[in-house]
């Protein structure tokens, strides 16, 4: 016998009613953070603003110094790798050599290119030079024996030519400039000590230290 029961029609949800199975997107919170301290941009001074770059080339620098364990033993210690520059003061026309370590930019050489400096091939290499100078890269000036090594002999020869040219410029009778390089960045000097004038290489009183063969290769 057929089922004559009639199904009652389901009522559609009223407009505006929430559907439990529907998707309700979450509202994104709009949060704005303000810095506690506002930092203003400050231009960094390198103390090179009043100088012209005459020469710039990548190299590795070494210094002849005492061993950390045996003070009486001397050896070549690496000072850093980076761009070595000859900088000429725009007013005095004097030239100094400045080198900073790459990445850290810490100074590893900073000295006035004194006339009479004896620039020699280091251990017979055609891409490395050695000389003695009054260096200002540390807190106090110090007579240092330095060696520099380039990627090839061509770059080393260009450096030698510029080094000799810098000595000639500093020997000229132009404007009288300082007999020492200007401080650069972290370089500090203490002039109150009244130290006697120290002789540079080229004077028979202070012969250069002979490096070990192949030490800076």
C-alpha positions as a printed Julia matrix, in Angstrom:
217×3 Matrix{Float64}:
   0.0    0.0     0.0
   1.47   3.35   -1.01
   2.66   5.79    1.62
   0.49   8.82    1.35
   2.29  10.84    4.07
   3.24  14.24    2.74
   6.62  15.7     3.63
   6.43  19.2     4.98
   8.66  21.62    3.09
  11.72  22.84    5.02
  11.86  26.5     5.65
  14.79  28.39    4.17
  16.91  30.28    6.71
  15.84  33.82    7.1
  17.95  36.52    5.56
  20.69  37.61    7.93
  20.73  34.36    9.88
  24.27  32.89   10.35
  25.03  29.61    8.67
  27.05  27.43   11.03
  28.65  25.68    8.08
  29.57  28.93    6.34
  33.09  30.51    6.31
  33.59  33.56    8.46
  36.96  35.19    7.64
  38.96  36.44   10.58
  39.53  40.13   10.83
  43.22  41.15   10.65
  44.36  43.27   13.52
  45.8   46.59   12.41
  48.71  47.25   14.76
  51.2   50.04   14.23
  54.41  50.2    16.23
  56.18  53.49   16.82
  59.91  53.54   17.66
  60.7   54.67   21.18
  63.64  56.73   19.95
  63.87  58.37   16.56
  67.39  58.11   15.16
  68.51  60.69   12.68
  70.84  59.83    9.84
  74.38  60.99   10.57
  77.04  61.33    7.9
  80.19  59.36    8.76
  83.43  61.32    8.64
  86.44  59.36    7.35
  88.91  62.26    7.54
  89.52  61.73    3.83
  87.1   64.43    2.68
  89.88  66.99    2.07
  92.06  64.59    0.11
  92.23  63.4    -3.48
  92.77  59.71   -4.28
  95.84  59.42   -6.51
  96.02  55.62   -6.49
  93.87  52.75   -5.24
  94.5   49.01   -5.51
  93.72  45.83   -3.57
  96.67  44.22   -1.77
  97.76  42.29    1.32
  99.9   43.97    3.99
 102.39  42.43    6.41
 104.45  43.82    9.31
 107.81  42.59   10.62
 107.3   42.21   14.38
 108.03  40.11   17.43
 106.42  36.73   17.83
 103.61  36.51   20.41
 105.3   33.62   22.25
 108.98  34.29   21.69
 109.55  38.03   21.94
 113.13  37.78   20.68
 111.97  36.11   17.47
 110.7   38.32   14.66
 108.51  37.25   11.78
 106.08  38.58    9.19
 102.54  38.99   10.52
  99.59  39.74    8.28
  98.08  43.18    8.92
  95.12  42.85    6.58
  93.76  42.7     3.06
  92.04  45.64    1.42
  92.44  48.72   -0.76
  95.68  50.63   -0.38
  95.43  54.32   -1.31
  97.71  57.27   -1.89
  95.86  60.38   -0.71
  96.94  63.94   -1.51
  95.79  66.81    0.69
  94.03  69.37   -1.5
  95.56  72.31    0.37
  99.08  71.23    1.35
  99.58  68.84   -1.61
 101.28  66.39    0.74
 100.71  62.67    0.15
 100.1   59.9     2.65
  99.46  56.17    2.29
  96.31  54.76    3.87
  95.07  51.18    3.97
  91.94  49.81    5.62
  91.0   46.19    6.17
  88.1   45.13    3.99
  84.75  44.55    5.75
  85.83  46.05    9.1
  87.42  49.17    7.52
  89.92  49.25   10.41
  93.12  51.11    9.54
  96.21  48.91    9.15
  98.6   51.46    7.56
  98.64  55.25    7.75
 101.84  57.19    7.14
 103.34  60.2     5.4
 105.39  59.06    2.37
 108.73  60.49    3.45
 111.32  61.44    0.83
 114.28  59.06    0.95
 112.25  55.99    1.89
 114.04  52.88    0.61
 111.52  50.73   -1.28
 112.96  47.26   -1.94
 111.82  44.04   -3.56
 110.84  41.67   -0.79
 112.75  38.37   -0.83
 113.36  38.66   -4.55
 109.64  38.7    -5.43
 108.45  40.81   -8.37
 105.05  41.4    -6.78
 106.03  42.32   -3.24
 107.77  45.36   -1.74
 109.23  46.11    1.68
 110.05  49.45    3.32
 110.34  51.19    6.68
 108.2   54.11    7.82
 106.8   56.03   10.79
 103.34  54.49   10.94
 100.32  56.08   12.65
  97.83  53.22   12.29
  97.98  52.35   16.01
  97.29  54.59   19.0
 100.91  55.81   18.98
 103.31  56.41   16.11
 105.83  53.62   15.59
 108.72  52.89   13.22
 107.49  49.84   11.31
 108.89  47.57    8.62
 106.05  46.79    6.23
 105.7   44.51    3.23
 102.95  44.56    0.65
 101.97  41.86   -1.85
  99.91  42.29   -5.01
  98.12  39.84   -7.28
 100.7   40.22  -10.05
 103.91  42.0   -10.98
 102.09  44.63  -13.09
 100.12  45.88  -10.09
 103.27  45.84   -7.97
 105.09  47.97  -10.54
 102.24  50.51  -10.62
 102.44  50.75   -6.84
 106.2   51.38   -6.98
 105.75  54.15   -9.56
 103.13  55.87   -7.42
 105.24  55.45   -4.27
 108.22  57.16   -5.93
 105.96  59.9    -7.3
 104.54  60.51   -3.82
 108.05  60.94   -2.42
 108.78  63.55   -5.09
 105.57  65.42   -4.32
 106.4   65.5    -0.62
 109.91  66.72   -1.39
 108.73  69.66   -3.5
 108.97  73.24   -2.21
 105.27  73.91   -2.32
 103.11  74.78    0.66
 104.51  73.55    3.92
 102.34  70.73    5.19
 102.41  68.5     8.25
 105.28  66.05    8.53
 102.84  63.34    9.54
  99.54  62.05    8.16
  96.24  63.46    9.32
  94.39  61.18   11.74
  91.94  58.86   10.0
  88.95  57.45   11.86
  90.14  55.68   14.98
  93.78  56.85   14.77
  94.79  58.76   17.9
  98.03  60.5    18.84
  99.52  61.69   22.08
 101.73  64.73   21.4
 102.37  65.43   25.07
 105.02  62.76   25.42
 107.75  64.88   23.83
 109.51  61.95   22.21
 112.76  62.74   20.31
 112.61  62.67   16.54
 113.09  59.14   15.22
 115.09  58.36   12.1
 113.48  56.71    9.09
 114.93  54.25    6.63
 117.46  55.92    4.35
 119.41  57.19    7.37
 122.43  55.11    8.26
 121.44  55.24   11.93
 118.49  52.91   11.4
 119.14  50.24    8.73
 116.06  48.3     7.61
 115.32  44.89    9.08
 116.11  42.17    6.59
 113.04  39.92    6.09
 113.27  36.15    5.93
 113.35  34.7     2.44
 109.82  34.09    1.16
 108.25  35.37    4.36
 105.65  37.55    2.66
 105.08  35.36   -0.37
